């Protein structure tokens, strides 16, 4: 699932239920890719101010969370949670607090 920041501010890609965050600069693109084999992975996506939240489910069943995934940049490099996280970023129960 490719995600591109076409805006003019940093954009957070937030992967649930693990609260992993990956930050994109304007014009940057990341891809969320399932590493699970032999299953049909569905991506459930929610958009909020400055944030795209993604859940990965097996066969679209929210009781079957897929936890074997990778986030990669446009060059194919695997990224760790916290990629380009802004200094002093605040959090709430729903994810990053975007002002």
PDB file of C-alpha atoms in Angstrom:
ATOM      1  CA  UNK A   1       0.000   0.000   0.000  1.00  0.00           C
ATOM      2  CA  UNK A   2       1.798   3.154  -1.164  1.00  0.00           C
ATOM      3  CA  UNK A   3       1.283   6.406   0.715  1.00  0.00           C
ATOM      4  CA  UNK A   4       2.569   9.726  -0.597  1.00  0.00           C
ATOM      5  CA  UNK A   5       2.674  13.052   1.202  1.00  0.00           C
ATOM      6  CA  UNK A   6       1.368  15.522  -1.381  1.00  0.00           C
ATOM      7  CA  UNK A   7       0.875  18.229   1.236  1.00  0.00           C
ATOM      8  CA  UNK A   8       3.176  20.990   2.419  1.00  0.00           C
ATOM      9  CA  UNK A   9       3.721  19.777   6.026  1.00  0.00           C
ATOM     10  CA  UNK A  10       5.114  16.585   7.565  1.00  0.00           C
ATOM     11  CA  UNK A  11       2.654  13.682   7.515  1.00  0.00           C
ATOM     12  CA  UNK A  12       2.567  10.837  10.041  1.00  0.00           C
ATOM     13  CA  UNK A  13       1.969   7.254   8.938  1.00  0.00           C
ATOM     14  CA  UNK A  14       0.713   5.499  12.071  1.00  0.00           C
ATOM     15  CA  UNK A  15       0.492   1.678  12.136  1.00  0.00           C
ATOM     16  CA  UNK A  16      -1.947   0.157  14.617  1.00  0.00           C
ATOM     17  CA  UNK A  17      -2.301  -1.614  16.963  1.00  0.00           C
ATOM     18  CA  UNK A  18       1.422  -1.234  17.666  1.00  0.00           C
ATOM     19  CA  UNK A  19       1.546   2.593  17.728  1.00  0.00           C
ATOM     20  CA  UNK A  20       4.431   2.669  15.265  1.00  0.00           C
ATOM     21  CA  UNK A  21       5.011   6.008  13.570  1.00  0.00           C
ATOM     22  CA  UNK A  22       6.813   6.920  10.356  1.00  0.00           C
ATOM     23  CA  UNK A  23       7.046  10.565   9.291  1.00  0.00           C
ATOM     24  CA  UNK A  24       7.063  11.787   5.700  1.00  0.00           C
ATOM     25  CA  UNK A  25       8.335  15.112   4.458  1.00  0.00           C
ATOM     26  CA  UNK A  26       6.341  16.835   1.685  1.00  0.00           C
ATOM     27  CA  UNK A  27       6.782  14.930  -1.581  1.00  0.00           C
ATOM     28  CA  UNK A  28       8.010  11.778   0.163  1.00  0.00           C
ATOM     29  CA  UNK A  29       6.402   8.358  -0.329  1.00  0.00           C
ATOM     30  CA  UNK A  30       6.418   5.230   1.838  1.00  0.00           C
ATOM     31  CA  UNK A  31       4.970   1.772   1.268  1.00  0.00           C
ATOM     32  CA  UNK A  32       3.382  -0.523   3.854  1.00  0.00           C
ATOM     33  CA  UNK A  33       3.938  -4.086   2.742  1.00  0.00           C
ATOM     34  CA  UNK A  34       2.726  -7.289   4.366  1.00  0.00           C
ATOM     35  CA  UNK A  35       5.384  -9.950   4.856  1.00  0.00           C
ATOM     36  CA  UNK A  36       2.770 -12.604   5.663  1.00  0.00           C
ATOM     37  CA  UNK A  37       2.583 -15.365   3.069  1.00  0.00           C
ATOM     38  CA  UNK A  38      -0.463 -17.288   1.964  1.00  0.00           C
ATOM     39  CA  UNK A  39      -3.075 -14.895   3.329  1.00  0.00           C
ATOM     40  CA  UNK A  40      -5.195 -12.119   1.832  1.00  0.00           C
ATOM     41  CA  UNK A  41      -4.195  -8.912   3.655  1.00  0.00           C
ATOM     42  CA  UNK A  42      -6.607  -5.982   3.745  1.00  0.00           C
ATOM     43  CA  UNK A  43      -5.551  -2.461   4.683  1.00  0.00           C
ATOM     44  CA  UNK A  44      -7.992  -0.395   6.731  1.00  0.00           C
ATOM     45  CA  UNK A  45      -7.096   3.292   6.498  1.00  0.00           C
ATOM     46  CA  UNK A  46      -8.181   6.304   8.548  1.00  0.00           C
ATOM     47  CA  UNK A  47      -7.285   9.907   7.770  1.00  0.00           C
ATOM     48  CA  UNK A  48      -7.055  12.662  10.358  1.00  0.00           C
ATOM     49  CA  UNK A  49      -5.277  15.997  10.548  1.00  0.00           C
ATOM     50  CA  UNK A  50      -1.647  15.341   9.592  1.00  0.00           C
ATOM     51  CA  UNK A  51      -1.937  11.578  10.032  1.00  0.00           C
ATOM     52  CA  UNK A  52      -2.787   8.428   8.091  1.00  0.00           C
ATOM     53  CA  UNK A  53      -3.545   5.455  10.357  1.00  0.00           C
ATOM     54  CA  UNK A  54      -3.352   1.941   8.900  1.00  0.00           C
ATOM     55  CA  UNK A  55      -4.522  -1.407  10.278  1.00  0.00           C
ATOM     56  CA  UNK A  56      -3.634  -4.662   8.487  1.00  0.00           C
ATOM     57  CA  UNK A  57      -6.203  -7.481   8.677  1.00  0.00           C
ATOM     58  CA  UNK A  58      -6.306 -11.001   7.332  1.00  0.00           C
ATOM     59  CA  UNK A  59      -9.250 -11.362   4.910  1.00  0.00           C
ATOM     60  CA  UNK A  60     -10.656  -8.051   6.191  1.00  0.00           C
ATOM     61  CA  UNK A  61     -11.462  -9.599   9.585  1.00  0.00           C
ATOM     62  CA  UNK A  62     -10.614  -7.078  12.351  1.00  0.00           C
ATOM     63  CA  UNK A  63     -10.137  -9.970  14.794  1.00  0.00           C
ATOM     64  CA  UNK A  64      -7.216 -11.239  12.672  1.00  0.00           C
ATOM     65  CA  UNK A  65      -4.555  -8.539  12.907  1.00  0.00           C
ATOM     66  CA  UNK A  66      -1.537  -9.002  10.649  1.00  0.00           C
ATOM     67  CA  UNK A  67       1.608  -8.096  12.541  1.00  0.00           C
ATOM     68  CA  UNK A  68       4.160  -9.206   9.954  1.00  0.00           C
ATOM     69  CA  UNK A  69       4.668  -6.079   7.850  1.00  0.00           C
ATOM     70  CA  UNK A  70       7.389  -3.725   6.684  1.00  0.00           C
ATOM     71  CA  UNK A  71       7.441  -0.008   5.905  1.00  0.00           C
ATOM     72  CA  UNK A  72       9.844   0.912   3.115  1.00  0.00           C
ATOM     73  CA  UNK A  73      10.921   4.166   1.489  1.00  0.00           C
ATOM     74  CA  UNK A  74      10.991   4.941  -2.244  1.00  0.00           C
ATOM     75  CA  UNK A  75      14.479   3.399  -2.508  1.00  0.00           C
ATOM     76  CA  UNK A  76      13.314   0.092  -0.978  1.00  0.00           C
ATOM     77  CA  UNK A  77      15.026   0.629   2.396  1.00  0.00           C
ATOM     78  CA  UNK A  78      13.233  -0.835   5.425  1.00  0.00           C
ATOM     79  CA  UNK A  79      12.421   1.799   8.012  1.00  0.00           C
ATOM     80  CA  UNK A  80      12.149   1.618  11.786  1.00  0.00           C
ATOM     81  CA  UNK A  81       9.335   3.093  13.840  1.00  0.00           C
ATOM     82  CA  UNK A  82      10.110   6.700  14.671  1.00  0.00           C
ATOM     83  CA  UNK A  83      11.494   7.416  11.185  1.00  0.00           C
ATOM     84  CA  UNK A  84      11.956  11.213  10.979  1.00  0.00           C
ATOM     85  CA  UNK A  85       9.812  11.753  14.104  1.00  0.00           C
ATOM     86  CA  UNK A  86       9.759  15.472  14.943  1.00  0.00           C
ATOM     87  CA  UNK A  87      11.617  16.404  18.110  1.00  0.00           C
ATOM     88  CA  UNK A  88       9.197  16.857  21.018  1.00  0.00           C
ATOM     89  CA  UNK A  89       6.318  15.052  19.274  1.00  0.00           C
ATOM     90  CA  UNK A  90       3.366  14.646  21.662  1.00  0.00           C
ATOM     91  CA  UNK A  91       1.027  11.617  21.846  1.00  0.00           C
ATOM     92  CA  UNK A  92      -2.512  10.908  22.964  1.00  0.00           C
ATOM     93  CA  UNK A  93      -4.428   7.655  23.265  1.00  0.00           C
ATOM     94  CA  UNK A  94      -5.473   8.079  19.616  1.00  0.00           C
ATOM     95  CA  UNK A  95      -1.966   8.615  18.249  1.00  0.00           C
ATOM     96  CA  UNK A  96       0.245  11.620  17.617  1.00  0.00           C
ATOM     97  CA  UNK A  97      -1.065  15.057  18.587  1.00  0.00           C
ATOM     98  CA  UNK A  98      -0.913  17.144  15.407  1.00  0.00           C
ATOM     99  CA  UNK A  99      -1.291  20.903  15.954  1.00  0.00           C
TER     100      UNK A  99
END
